């Protein structure tokens, strides 16, 4: 099959060279026998609309969208999934003729990692999410639909946490609070959805936040445990995980949107883990 008739997919970002998505989607394609190419494309700031138009003309069928283009992609969509409308940002585009359907798969990616890969149930659990940026906005709906006892959001800029609690109050018991209001509270699951780990920092969380058998989850991943993961272990969390599984699971959901095939994820997570540890 020549490249001119092979369906094309890509991740767009700036920067994007670090992306693991080409590896993940190549694994998914080979596993499910799908003929496609998937590349990482560096797009200049302000250049998303042009890029998508040209990509569509060159047999481009779908895109993943990463920082800083999630909002551009949202605006470019001709049709949005309901969850993307509520999240206000998208990470997956499906190109069909003149139509661009947009969806967000980060939330389902996190949920699948927690429930399938780490065998967690969220029903009746007390959840704390640290951070109130784009990633957190995308995961609130699927987490709340699992009917936890409560979902508390804490953020460095408290007004953003308050806004999120307001926007998602229709989905369950969601509360915003300040870091100092966490004193004396306990949680079964604490998710770090901040980008603090990127700069080697730890959000100002008080001691004794974990219940017995609690799980700590950092959406970030890397060769070494993040400062949040190190802290969580010291604080007695019984399970501590990074966001590598979320990355692969959100990719699997994008792949399903594009190809209507559900790839197996566990083997890909294992291979990626080996790759980033080298
Ligand atoms: P945003 O830039 O939208 O939001 C960043 C958030 O982190 C804000 O709430 C910000 O607070 C907070 N923050 C940043 N630095 C600090 C700090 N030093 N101390 C406390 N809070 C801080 O980023 P995203 O929401 O897009 O991404 C967040 C994280 O999630 C990143 O690490 C990203 O890599 C990860 N991610 C992982 C995915 C996966 O598949 N595993 C998918 C998507 C994201 P404030 O509002 O005060 O600025």
PDB file of C-alpha atoms and ligand atoms in Angstrom:
ATOM      1  CA  UNK A   1       0.000   0.000   0.000  1.00  0.00           C
ATOM      2  CA  UNK A   2       1.458   3.396  -0.906  1.00  0.00           C
ATOM      3  CA  UNK A   3       1.547   6.306   1.506  1.00  0.00           C
ATOM      4  CA  UNK A   4      -0.794   8.321  -0.740  1.00  0.00           C
ATOM      5  CA  UNK A   5      -3.681   6.008   0.070  1.00  0.00           C
ATOM      6  CA  UNK A   6      -2.757   5.062   3.609  1.00  0.00           C
ATOM      7  CA  UNK A   7      -4.898   6.778   6.242  1.00  0.00           C
ATOM      8  CA  UNK A   8      -2.811   9.329   8.101  1.00  0.00           C
ATOM      9  CA  UNK A   9      -2.973  10.227  11.788  1.00  0.00           C
ATOM     10  CA  UNK A  10      -0.741  12.479  13.882  1.00  0.00           C
ATOM     11  CA  UNK A  11      -0.278  14.259  17.172  1.00  0.00           C
ATOM     12  CA  UNK A  12       0.127  18.033  16.915  1.00  0.00           C
ATOM     13  CA  UNK A  13       1.836  20.087  19.587  1.00  0.00           C
ATOM     14  CA  UNK A  14       4.578  22.605  20.262  1.00  0.00           C
ATOM     15  CA  UNK A  15       6.894  21.092  21.419  1.00  0.00           C
ATOM     16  CA  UNK A  16       5.979  17.571  20.306  1.00  0.00           C
ATOM     17  CA  UNK A  17       9.220  15.661  19.713  1.00  0.00           C
ATOM     18  CA  UNK A  18       8.970  14.016  23.156  1.00  0.00           C
ATOM     19  CA  UNK A  19       5.551  12.493  22.374  1.00  0.00           C
ATOM     20  CA  UNK A  20       5.066   8.762  22.954  1.00  0.00           C
ATOM     21  CA  UNK A  21       1.901   8.739  20.831  1.00  0.00           C
ATOM     22  CA  UNK A  22       3.569   7.588  17.551  1.00  0.00           C
ATOM     23  CA  UNK A  23       4.945   4.539  19.370  1.00  0.00           C
ATOM     24  CA  UNK A  24       1.612   3.789  21.091  1.00  0.00           C
ATOM     25  CA  UNK A  25      -0.469   4.071  17.913  1.00  0.00           C
ATOM     26  CA  UNK A  26       2.017   2.033  15.864  1.00  0.00           C
ATOM     27  CA  UNK A  27       1.602  -0.720  18.480  1.00  0.00           C
ATOM     28  CA  UNK A  28      -2.201  -0.429  18.348  1.00  0.00           C
ATOM     29  CA  UNK A  29      -2.205  -0.507  14.521  1.00  0.00           C
ATOM     30  CA  UNK A  30       0.003  -3.579  14.297  1.00  0.00           C
ATOM     31  CA  UNK A  31      -1.989  -5.371  17.012  1.00  0.00           C
ATOM     32  CA  UNK A  32      -5.336  -4.755  15.271  1.00  0.00           C
ATOM     33  CA  UNK A  33      -4.038  -5.151  11.684  1.00  0.00           C
ATOM     34  CA  UNK A  34      -4.885  -1.589  10.702  1.00  0.00           C
ATOM     35  CA  UNK A  35      -3.048   0.064   7.780  1.00  0.00           C
ATOM     36  CA  UNK A  36      -2.217   3.606   8.863  1.00  0.00           C
ATOM     37  CA  UNK A  37       0.615   6.001   9.596  1.00  0.00           C
ATOM     38  CA  UNK A  38       0.902   8.085  12.781  1.00  0.00           C
ATOM     39  CA  UNK A  39       3.478  10.856  13.131  1.00  0.00           C
ATOM     40  CA  UNK A  40       4.341  13.690  15.549  1.00  0.00           C
ATOM     41  CA  UNK A  41       3.888  17.087  13.871  1.00  0.00           C
ATOM     42  CA  UNK A  42       5.352  20.321  15.200  1.00  0.00           C
ATOM     43  CA  UNK A  43       2.852  23.088  14.424  1.00  0.00           C
ATOM     44  CA  UNK A  44       3.635  26.778  14.790  1.00  0.00           C
ATOM     45  CA  UNK A  45       1.574  28.802  17.249  1.00  0.00           C
ATOM     46  CA  UNK A  46      -1.484  30.132  15.446  1.00  0.00           C
ATOM     47  CA  UNK A  47      -1.005  27.582  12.659  1.00  0.00           C
ATOM     48  CA  UNK A  48      -3.468  24.867  13.682  1.00  0.00           C
ATOM     49  CA  UNK A  49      -6.305  25.710  11.247  1.00  0.00           C
ATOM     50  CA  UNK A  50      -3.929  25.764   8.253  1.00  0.00           C
ATOM     51  CA  UNK A  51      -2.241  22.573   9.318  1.00  0.00           C
ATOM     52  CA  UNK A  52      -5.541  20.701   9.739  1.00  0.00           C
ATOM     53  CA  UNK A  53      -6.805  21.861   6.347  1.00  0.00           C
ATOM     54  CA  UNK A  54      -3.665  20.631   4.573  1.00  0.00           C
ATOM     55  CA  UNK A  55      -3.553  17.426   6.583  1.00  0.00           C
ATOM     56  CA  UNK A  56      -7.156  16.636   5.607  1.00  0.00           C
ATOM     57  CA  UNK A  57      -6.282  17.160   1.926  1.00  0.00           C
ATOM     58  CA  UNK A  58      -3.399  14.681   2.265  1.00  0.00           C
ATOM     59  CA  UNK A  59      -5.541  11.811   3.524  1.00  0.00           C
ATOM     60  CA  UNK A  60      -5.378  12.943   7.153  1.00  0.00           C
ATOM     61  CA  UNK A  61      -8.148  11.159   9.058  1.00  0.00           C
ATOM     62  CA  UNK A  62      -7.507  12.021  12.656  1.00  0.00           C
ATOM     63  CA  UNK A  63      -5.366  14.015  15.070  1.00  0.00           C
ATOM     64  CA  UNK A  64      -4.391  14.002  18.683  1.00  0.00           C
ATOM     65  CA  UNK A  65      -3.909  17.466  20.088  1.00  0.00           C
ATOM     66  CA  UNK A  66      -1.538  18.362  22.874  1.00  0.00           C
ATOM     67  CA  UNK A  67      -0.266  21.522  24.581  1.00  0.00           C
ATOM     68  CA  UNK A  68      -0.817  24.350  23.607  1.00  0.00           C
ATOM     69  CA  UNK A  69      -3.477  23.578  20.976  1.00  0.00           C
ATOM     70  CA  UNK A  70      -6.376  22.000  22.886  1.00  0.00           C
ATOM     71  CA  UNK A  71      -8.417  25.189  22.774  1.00  0.00           C
ATOM     72  CA  UNK A  72      -7.629  25.877  19.073  1.00  0.00           C
ATOM     73  CA  UNK A  73      -8.832  22.381  18.272  1.00  0.00           C
ATOM     74  CA  UNK A  74     -12.006  22.963  20.273  1.00  0.00           C
ATOM     75  CA  UNK A  75     -12.731  26.062  18.210  1.00  0.00           C
ATOM     76  CA  UNK A  76     -11.967  24.322  14.925  1.00  0.00           C
ATOM     77  CA  UNK A  77     -14.439  21.492  15.492  1.00  0.00           C
ATOM     78  CA  UNK A  78     -17.656  21.432  13.479  1.00  0.00           C
ATOM     79  CA  UNK A  79     -19.148  18.931  15.927  1.00  0.00           C
ATOM     80  CA  UNK A  80     -18.257  18.264  19.579  1.00  0.00           C
ATOM     81  CA  UNK A  81     -19.032  15.289  21.786  1.00  0.00           C
ATOM     82  CA  UNK A  82     -21.089  16.198  24.845  1.00  0.00           C
ATOM     83  CA  UNK A  83     -18.174  15.468  27.166  1.00  0.00           C
ATOM     84  CA  UNK A  84     -15.901  17.721  25.064  1.00  0.00           C
ATOM     85  CA  UNK A  85     -18.461  20.527  25.278  1.00  0.00           C
ATOM     86  CA  UNK A  86     -18.445  20.265  29.057  1.00  0.00           C
ATOM     87  CA  UNK A  87     -14.664  19.893  29.301  1.00  0.00           C
ATOM     88  CA  UNK A  88     -14.128  22.958  27.095  1.00  0.00           C
ATOM     89  CA  UNK A  89     -11.067  21.374  25.472  1.00  0.00           C
ATOM     90  CA  UNK A  90     -10.416  18.467  23.120  1.00  0.00           C
ATOM     91  CA  UNK A  91      -7.532  16.077  22.474  1.00  0.00           C
ATOM     92  CA  UNK A  92      -8.926  14.033  19.564  1.00  0.00           C
ATOM     93  CA  UNK A  93     -10.116  15.121  16.113  1.00  0.00           C
ATOM     94  CA  UNK A  94     -11.834  12.852  13.617  1.00  0.00           C
ATOM     95  CA  UNK A  95     -11.756  14.256  10.075  1.00  0.00           C
ATOM     96  CA  UNK A  96     -14.597  13.119   7.817  1.00  0.00           C
ATOM     97  CA  UNK A  97     -14.836  15.120   4.594  1.00  0.00           C
ATOM     98  CA  UNK A  98     -15.578  18.692   5.607  1.00  0.00           C
ATOM     99  CA  UNK A  99     -16.595  17.696   9.106  1.00  0.00           C
ATOM    100  CA  UNK A 100     -14.261  17.755  12.091  1.00  0.00           C
ATOM    101  CA  UNK A 101     -15.629  15.850  15.066  1.00  0.00           C
ATOM    102  CA  UNK A 102     -13.836  16.574  18.342  1.00  0.00           C
ATOM    103  CA  UNK A 103     -13.744  14.623  21.574  1.00  0.00           C
ATOM    104  CA  UNK A 104     -11.782  14.475  24.810  1.00  0.00           C
ATOM    105  CA  UNK A 105     -10.426  11.112  25.950  1.00  0.00           C
ATOM    106  CA  UNK A 106      -8.267  12.115  28.947  1.00  0.00           C
ATOM    107  CA  UNK A 107     -11.092  11.453  31.406  1.00  0.00           C
ATOM    108  CA  UNK A 108     -11.954   7.999  30.148  1.00  0.00           C
ATOM    109  CA  UNK A 109      -8.203   7.300  29.965  1.00  0.00           C
ATOM    110  CA  UNK A 110      -7.735   8.069  33.655  1.00  0.00           C
ATOM    111  CA  UNK A 111     -10.867   6.169  34.611  1.00  0.00           C
ATOM    112  CA  UNK A 112      -9.840   3.057  32.659  1.00  0.00           C
ATOM    113  CA  UNK A 113      -6.365   3.145  34.167  1.00  0.00           C
ATOM    114  CA  UNK A 114      -7.769   3.371  37.689  1.00  0.00           C
ATOM    115  CA  UNK A 115     -10.550   0.815  37.289  1.00  0.00           C
ATOM    116  CA  UNK A 116      -9.116  -1.697  34.782  1.00  0.00           C
ATOM    117  CA  UNK A 117      -5.368  -1.555  35.322  1.00  0.00           C
ATOM    118  CA  UNK A 118      -5.331  -0.762  39.061  1.00  0.00           C
ATOM    119  CA  UNK A 119      -8.631  -2.499  39.945  1.00  0.00           C
ATOM    120  CA  UNK A 120     -10.064   0.468  41.837  1.00  0.00           C
ATOM    121  CA  UNK A 121     -13.737   1.143  42.440  1.00  0.00           C
ATOM    122  CA  UNK A 122     -14.590   4.788  42.976  1.00  0.00           C
ATOM    123  CA  UNK A 123     -18.134   4.362  44.282  1.00  0.00           C
ATOM    124  CA  UNK A 124     -18.466   5.773  47.829  1.00  0.00           C
ATOM    125  CA  UNK A 125     -14.790   6.847  47.829  1.00  0.00           C
ATOM    126  CA  UNK A 126     -13.505  10.218  49.001  1.00  0.00           C
ATOM    127  CA  UNK A 127     -11.417  11.681  46.185  1.00  0.00           C
ATOM    128  CA  UNK A 128      -9.092  14.677  46.269  1.00  0.00           C
ATOM    129  CA  UNK A 129      -7.894  16.235  43.018  1.00  0.00           C
ATOM    130  CA  UNK A 130      -5.031  18.689  43.161  1.00  0.00           C
ATOM    131  CA  UNK A 131      -5.039  21.183  40.285  1.00  0.00           C
ATOM    132  CA  UNK A 132      -7.708  22.865  38.202  1.00  0.00           C
ATOM    133  CA  UNK A 133      -6.206  23.100  34.719  1.00  0.00           C
ATOM    134  CA  UNK A 134      -7.260  21.558  31.410  1.00  0.00           C
ATOM    135  CA  UNK A 135      -6.487  17.959  32.360  1.00  0.00           C
ATOM    136  CA  UNK A 136      -8.518  18.150  35.571  1.00  0.00           C
ATOM    137  CA  UNK A 137     -11.459  19.743  33.777  1.00  0.00           C
ATOM    138  CA  UNK A 138     -11.443  16.781  31.378  1.00  0.00           C
ATOM    139  CA  UNK A 139     -11.513  14.091  34.085  1.00  0.00           C
ATOM    140  CA  UNK A 140     -14.192  15.448  36.435  1.00  0.00           C
ATOM    141  CA  UNK A 141     -17.256  14.175  34.592  1.00  0.00           C
ATOM    142  CA  UNK A 142     -16.204  10.507  34.248  1.00  0.00           C
ATOM    143  CA  UNK A 143     -14.962  10.426  37.855  1.00  0.00           C
ATOM    144  CA  UNK A 144     -18.214  11.895  39.208  1.00  0.00           C
ATOM    145  CA  UNK A 145     -20.274   9.461  37.131  1.00  0.00           C
ATOM    146  CA  UNK A 146     -18.689   6.647  39.197  1.00  0.00           C
ATOM    147  CA  UNK A 147     -20.608   8.060  42.220  1.00  0.00           C
ATOM    148  CA  UNK A 148     -17.800   8.739  44.711  1.00  0.00           C
ATOM    149  CA  UNK A 149     -18.895   9.917  48.181  1.00  0.00           C
ATOM    150  CA  UNK A 150     -17.204  13.248  47.490  1.00  0.00           C
ATOM    151  CA  UNK A 151     -14.785  14.854  45.074  1.00  0.00           C
ATOM    152  CA  UNK A 152     -12.750  17.740  46.475  1.00  0.00           C
ATOM    153  CA  UNK A 153     -10.678  20.038  44.243  1.00  0.00           C
ATOM    154  CA  UNK A 154      -7.823  22.104  45.620  1.00  0.00           C
ATOM    155  CA  UNK A 155      -5.772  24.486  43.517  1.00  0.00           C
ATOM    156  CA  UNK A 156      -3.002  27.079  43.893  1.00  0.00           C
ATOM    157  CA  UNK A 157      -5.418  29.617  42.369  1.00  0.00           C
ATOM    158  CA  UNK A 158      -8.569  28.843  44.400  1.00  0.00           C
ATOM    159  CA  UNK A 159     -10.992  30.664  42.077  1.00  0.00           C
ATOM    160  CA  UNK A 160     -10.287  28.090  39.325  1.00  0.00           C
ATOM    161  CA  UNK A 161     -11.168  25.205  41.649  1.00  0.00           C
ATOM    162  CA  UNK A 162     -14.356  27.028  42.682  1.00  0.00           C
ATOM    163  CA  UNK A 163     -15.323  27.523  39.043  1.00  0.00           C
ATOM    164  CA  UNK A 164     -14.839  23.825  38.286  1.00  0.00           C
ATOM    165  CA  UNK A 165     -16.895  22.779  41.310  1.00  0.00           C
ATOM    166  CA  UNK A 166     -19.653  25.057  40.074  1.00  0.00           C
ATOM    167  CA  UNK A 167     -19.491  23.847  36.467  1.00  0.00           C
ATOM    168  CA  UNK A 168     -19.658  20.144  37.405  1.00  0.00           C
ATOM    169  CA  UNK A 169     -22.031  20.318  40.407  1.00  0.00           C
ATOM    170  CA  UNK A 170     -24.753  18.625  38.355  1.00  0.00           C
ATOM    171  CA  UNK A 171     -22.723  15.400  38.197  1.00  0.00           C
ATOM    172  CA  UNK A 172     -22.262  14.704  41.909  1.00  0.00           C
ATOM    173  CA  UNK A 173     -20.896  15.876  45.234  1.00  0.00           C
ATOM    174  CA  UNK A 174     -18.043  18.184  44.196  1.00  0.00           C
ATOM    175  CA  UNK A 175     -16.431  20.722  46.532  1.00  0.00           C
ATOM    176  CA  UNK A 176     -13.605  23.257  46.128  1.00  0.00           C
ATOM    177  CA  UNK A 177     -11.289  24.171  48.996  1.00  0.00           C
ATOM    178  CA  UNK A 178      -7.966  25.866  49.832  1.00  0.00           C
ATOM    179  CA  UNK A 179      -4.838  23.940  50.782  1.00  0.00           C
ATOM    180  CA  UNK A 180      -5.154  25.070  54.427  1.00  0.00           C
ATOM    181  CA  UNK A 181      -8.734  23.759  54.588  1.00  0.00           C
ATOM    182  CA  UNK A 182      -7.420  20.237  53.924  1.00  0.00           C
ATOM    183  CA  UNK A 183      -5.969  20.048  57.435  1.00  0.00           C
ATOM    184  CA  UNK A 184      -7.640  17.145  59.305  1.00  0.00           C
ATOM    185  CA  UNK A 185      -9.398  15.725  56.223  1.00  0.00           C
ATOM    186  CA  UNK A 186      -8.754  12.249  54.759  1.00  0.00           C
ATOM    187  CA  UNK A 187      -9.117  10.744  51.290  1.00  0.00           C
ATOM    188  CA  UNK A 188      -9.165   7.275  49.689  1.00  0.00           C
ATOM    189  CA  UNK A 189      -7.733   8.546  46.410  1.00  0.00           C
ATOM    190  CA  UNK A 190      -5.558  11.601  45.801  1.00  0.00           C
ATOM    191  CA  UNK A 191      -4.860  12.574  42.194  1.00  0.00           C
ATOM    192  CA  UNK A 192      -2.167  15.086  41.352  1.00  0.00           C
ATOM    193  CA  UNK A 193      -3.434  16.872  38.239  1.00  0.00           C
ATOM    194  CA  UNK A 194      -1.047  19.822  38.523  1.00  0.00           C
ATOM    195  CA  UNK A 195       1.999  20.373  36.361  1.00  0.00           C
ATOM    196  CA  UNK A 196       4.088  20.963  39.535  1.00  0.00           C
ATOM    197  CA  UNK A 197       5.976  17.680  38.999  1.00  0.00           C
ATOM    198  CA  UNK A 198       7.290  19.041  35.681  1.00  0.00           C
ATOM    199  CA  UNK A 199       9.392  21.529  37.634  1.00  0.00           C
ATOM    200  CA  UNK A 200      10.207  19.054  40.414  1.00  0.00           C
ATOM    201  CA  UNK A 201       7.801  20.743  42.836  1.00  0.00           C
ATOM    202  CA  UNK A 202       5.220  19.427  45.267  1.00  0.00           C
ATOM    203  CA  UNK A 203       1.900  21.195  45.908  1.00  0.00           C
ATOM    204  CA  UNK A 204       1.629  22.349  49.582  1.00  0.00           C
ATOM    205  CA  UNK A 205      -0.376  19.379  50.899  1.00  0.00           C
ATOM    206  CA  UNK A 206      -0.651  18.821  54.668  1.00  0.00           C
ATOM    207  CA  UNK A 207       0.314  15.524  56.361  1.00  0.00           C
ATOM    208  CA  UNK A 208      -2.060  12.641  57.160  1.00  0.00           C
ATOM    209  CA  UNK A 209      -4.374  13.004  54.172  1.00  0.00           C
ATOM    210  CA  UNK A 210      -4.472   9.307  53.256  1.00  0.00           C
ATOM    211  CA  UNK A 211      -6.940   6.792  54.683  1.00  0.00           C
ATOM    212  CA  UNK A 212      -5.832   3.183  55.130  1.00  0.00           C
ATOM    213  CA  UNK A 213      -5.523   1.438  51.713  1.00  0.00           C
ATOM    214  CA  UNK A 214      -5.511   4.795  49.919  1.00  0.00           C
ATOM    215  CA  UNK A 215      -4.203   5.278  46.390  1.00  0.00           C
ATOM    216  CA  UNK A 216      -2.095   8.169  45.128  1.00  0.00           C
ATOM    217  CA  UNK A 217      -2.005   8.958  41.406  1.00  0.00           C
ATOM    218  CA  UNK A 218       0.125  11.496  39.543  1.00  0.00           C
ATOM    219  CA  UNK A 219      -1.113  12.276  36.022  1.00  0.00           C
ATOM    220  CA  UNK A 220       2.502  12.949  35.091  1.00  0.00           C
ATOM    221  CA  UNK A 221       4.900  10.086  34.359  1.00  0.00           C
ATOM    222  CA  UNK A 222       8.614   9.638  33.930  1.00  0.00           C
ATOM    223  CA  UNK A 223      11.612   7.425  34.508  1.00  0.00           C
ATOM    224  CA  UNK A 224      11.680   8.350  38.192  1.00  0.00           C
ATOM    225  CA  UNK A 225       8.795   8.707  40.695  1.00  0.00           C
ATOM    226  CA  UNK A 226       7.562  12.315  40.801  1.00  0.00           C
ATOM    227  CA  UNK A 227       7.937  14.437  43.979  1.00  0.00           C
ATOM    228  CA  UNK A 228       4.209  13.836  44.630  1.00  0.00           C
ATOM    229  CA  UNK A 229       4.688  10.056  44.366  1.00  0.00           C
ATOM    230  CA  UNK A 230       7.679  10.139  46.726  1.00  0.00           C
ATOM    231  CA  UNK A 231       5.668  12.235  49.203  1.00  0.00           C
ATOM    232  CA  UNK A 232       2.640   9.903  48.935  1.00  0.00           C
ATOM    233  CA  UNK A 233       4.754   6.861  49.718  1.00  0.00           C
ATOM    234  CA  UNK A 234       6.259   8.609  52.738  1.00  0.00           C
ATOM    235  CA  UNK A 235       2.745   9.537  53.864  1.00  0.00           C
ATOM    236  CA  UNK A 236       1.664   5.879  53.816  1.00  0.00           C
ATOM    237  CA  UNK A 237      -0.404   5.616  50.618  1.00  0.00           C
ATOM    238  CA  UNK A 238      -0.783   1.904  49.986  1.00  0.00           C
ATOM    239  CA  UNK A 239      -0.620   2.222  46.183  1.00  0.00           C
ATOM    240  CA  UNK A 240       1.238   4.916  44.238  1.00  0.00           C
ATOM    241  CA  UNK A 241       0.957   5.208  40.441  1.00  0.00           C
ATOM    242  CA  UNK A 242       2.009   7.594  37.702  1.00  0.00           C
ATOM    243  CA  UNK A 243       0.052   8.635  34.581  1.00  0.00           C
ATOM    244  CA  UNK A 244       1.670   6.311  32.027  1.00  0.00           C
ATOM    245  CA  UNK A 245      -1.390   4.051  32.018  1.00  0.00           C
ATOM    246  CA  UNK A 246      -3.650   7.083  31.555  1.00  0.00           C
ATOM    247  CA  UNK A 247      -1.580   8.104  28.537  1.00  0.00           C
ATOM    248  CA  UNK A 248      -2.001   4.706  26.877  1.00  0.00           C
ATOM    249  CA  UNK A 249      -5.685   4.415  27.817  1.00  0.00           C
ATOM    250  CA  UNK A 250      -6.563   7.858  26.437  1.00  0.00           C
ATOM    251  CA  UNK A 251      -4.743   6.880  23.229  1.00  0.00           C
ATOM    252  CA  UNK A 252      -6.758   3.641  23.056  1.00  0.00           C
ATOM    253  CA  UNK A 253      -9.982   5.646  23.243  1.00  0.00           C
ATOM    254  CA  UNK A 254      -8.791   7.941  20.428  1.00  0.00           C
ATOM    255  CA  UNK A 255      -7.889   4.868  18.370  1.00  0.00           C
ATOM    256  CA  UNK A 256     -11.389   3.517  18.933  1.00  0.00           C
ATOM    257  CA  UNK A 257     -12.947   6.812  17.787  1.00  0.00           C
ATOM    258  CA  UNK A 258     -10.902   6.662  14.584  1.00  0.00           C
ATOM    259  CA  UNK A 259     -10.853   2.941  13.723  1.00  0.00           C
ATOM    260  CA  UNK A 260     -13.694   1.421  15.782  1.00  0.00           C
ATOM    261  CA  UNK A 261     -11.243  -1.152  17.137  1.00  0.00           C
ATOM    262  CA  UNK A 262     -10.328  -1.537  20.799  1.00  0.00           C
ATOM    263  CA  UNK A 263      -6.619  -2.261  21.177  1.00  0.00           C
ATOM    264  CA  UNK A 264      -5.159  -4.202  24.086  1.00  0.00           C
ATOM    265  CA  UNK A 265      -3.355  -1.750  26.380  1.00  0.00           C
ATOM    266  CA  UNK A 266      -1.515  -3.673  29.102  1.00  0.00           C
ATOM    267  CA  UNK A 267       1.272  -4.946  26.844  1.00  0.00           C
ATOM    268  CA  UNK A 268       1.794  -1.438  25.421  1.00  0.00           C
ATOM    269  CA  UNK A 269       1.993   0.080  28.918  1.00  0.00           C
ATOM    270  CA  UNK A 270       4.612  -2.548  29.814  1.00  0.00           C
ATOM    271  CA  UNK A 271       6.697  -1.821  26.701  1.00  0.00           C
ATOM    272  CA  UNK A 272       6.526   1.940  27.280  1.00  0.00           C
ATOM    273  CA  UNK A 273       7.520   1.491  30.915  1.00  0.00           C
ATOM    274  CA  UNK A 274      10.608  -0.413  29.804  1.00  0.00           C
ATOM    275  CA  UNK A 275      11.364   2.229  27.175  1.00  0.00           C
ATOM    276  CA  UNK A 276      11.192   5.226  29.547  1.00  0.00           C
ATOM    277  CA  UNK A 277      13.194   3.432  32.255  1.00  0.00           C
ATOM    278  CA  UNK A 278      16.210   2.947  29.968  1.00  0.00           C
TER     279      UNK A 278
HETATM  280  P1  LIG B   1      -2.528  23.264  32.912  1.00  0.00           P
HETATM  281  O1  LIG B   1      -1.400  24.162  32.582  1.00  0.00           O
HETATM  282  O2  LIG B   1      -3.853  23.452  32.249  1.00  0.00           O
HETATM  283  O3  LIG B   1      -2.798  23.331  34.500  1.00  0.00           O
HETATM  284  C1  LIG B   1      -1.739  23.249  35.398  1.00  0.00           C
HETATM  285  C2  LIG B   1      -2.272  23.116  36.820  1.00  0.00           C
HETATM  286  O4  LIG B   1      -1.160  22.881  37.695  1.00  0.00           O
HETATM  287  C3  LIG B   1      -2.983  24.350  37.348  1.00  0.00           C
HETATM  288  O5  LIG B   1      -4.017  23.951  38.229  1.00  0.00           O
HETATM  289  C4  LIG B   1      -1.860  25.068  38.110  1.00  0.00           C
HETATM  290  O6  LIG B   1      -2.318  25.923  39.146  1.00  0.00           O
HETATM  291  C5  LIG B   1      -1.144  23.890  38.724  1.00  0.00           C
HETATM  292  N1  LIG B   1       0.253  24.145  39.065  1.00  0.00           N
HETATM  293  C6  LIG B   1       1.290  24.367  38.229  1.00  0.00           C
HETATM  294  N2  LIG B   1       2.452  24.485  38.915  1.00  0.00           N
HETATM  295  C7  LIG B   1       2.129  24.327  40.230  1.00  0.00           C
HETATM  296  C8  LIG B   1       2.890  24.349  41.427  1.00  0.00           C
HETATM  297  N3  LIG B   1       4.214  24.554  41.408  1.00  0.00           N
HETATM  298  N4  LIG B   1       2.246  24.121  42.606  1.00  0.00           N
HETATM  299  C9  LIG B   1       0.907  23.897  42.628  1.00  0.00           C
HETATM  300  N5  LIG B   1       0.133  23.893  41.524  1.00  0.00           N
HETATM  301  C10 LIG B   1       0.738  24.093  40.335  1.00  0.00           C
HETATM  302  O7  LIG B   1      -1.961  21.782  32.666  1.00  0.00           O
HETATM  303  P2  LIG B   1      -2.787  20.467  32.308  1.00  0.00           P
HETATM  304  O8  LIG B   1      -4.010  20.462  33.128  1.00  0.00           O
HETATM  305  O9  LIG B   1      -2.896  20.336  30.831  1.00  0.00           O
HETATM  306  O10 LIG B   1      -1.787  19.305  32.777  1.00  0.00           O
HETATM  307  C11 LIG B   1      -1.581  19.009  34.146  1.00  0.00           C
HETATM  308  C12 LIG B   1      -0.725  17.761  34.290  1.00  0.00           C
HETATM  309  O11 LIG B   1      -1.407  16.616  33.786  1.00  0.00           O
HETATM  310  C13 LIG B   1       0.615  17.842  33.533  1.00  0.00           C
HETATM  311  O12 LIG B   1       1.608  17.312  34.368  1.00  0.00           O
HETATM  312  C14 LIG B   1       0.400  16.934  32.334  1.00  0.00           C
HETATM  313  O13 LIG B   1       1.608  16.351  31.910  1.00  0.00           O
HETATM  314  C15 LIG B   1      -0.544  15.886  32.922  1.00  0.00           C
HETATM  315  N6  LIG B   1      -1.371  15.208  31.913  1.00  0.00           N
HETATM  316  C16 LIG B   1      -1.217  13.861  31.762  1.00  0.00           C
HETATM  317  C17 LIG B   1      -1.966  13.163  30.835  1.00  0.00           C
HETATM  318  C18 LIG B   1      -1.745  11.693  30.689  1.00  0.00           C
HETATM  319  O14 LIG B   1      -2.276  11.107  29.735  1.00  0.00           O
HETATM  320  N7  LIG B   1      -1.040  11.059  31.589  1.00  0.00           N
HETATM  321  C19 LIG B   1      -2.964  13.826  29.976  1.00  0.00           C
HETATM  322  C20 LIG B   1      -3.076  15.262  30.229  1.00  0.00           C
HETATM  323  C21 LIG B   1      -2.283  15.899  31.158  1.00  0.00           C
HETATM  324  P3  LIG B   1      -2.824  27.437  38.828  1.00  0.00           P
HETATM  325  O15 LIG B   1      -4.229  27.294  38.321  1.00  0.00           O
HETATM  326  O16 LIG B   1      -2.714  28.109  40.130  1.00  0.00           O
HETATM  327  O17 LIG B   1      -1.877  27.976  37.770  1.00  0.00           O
END
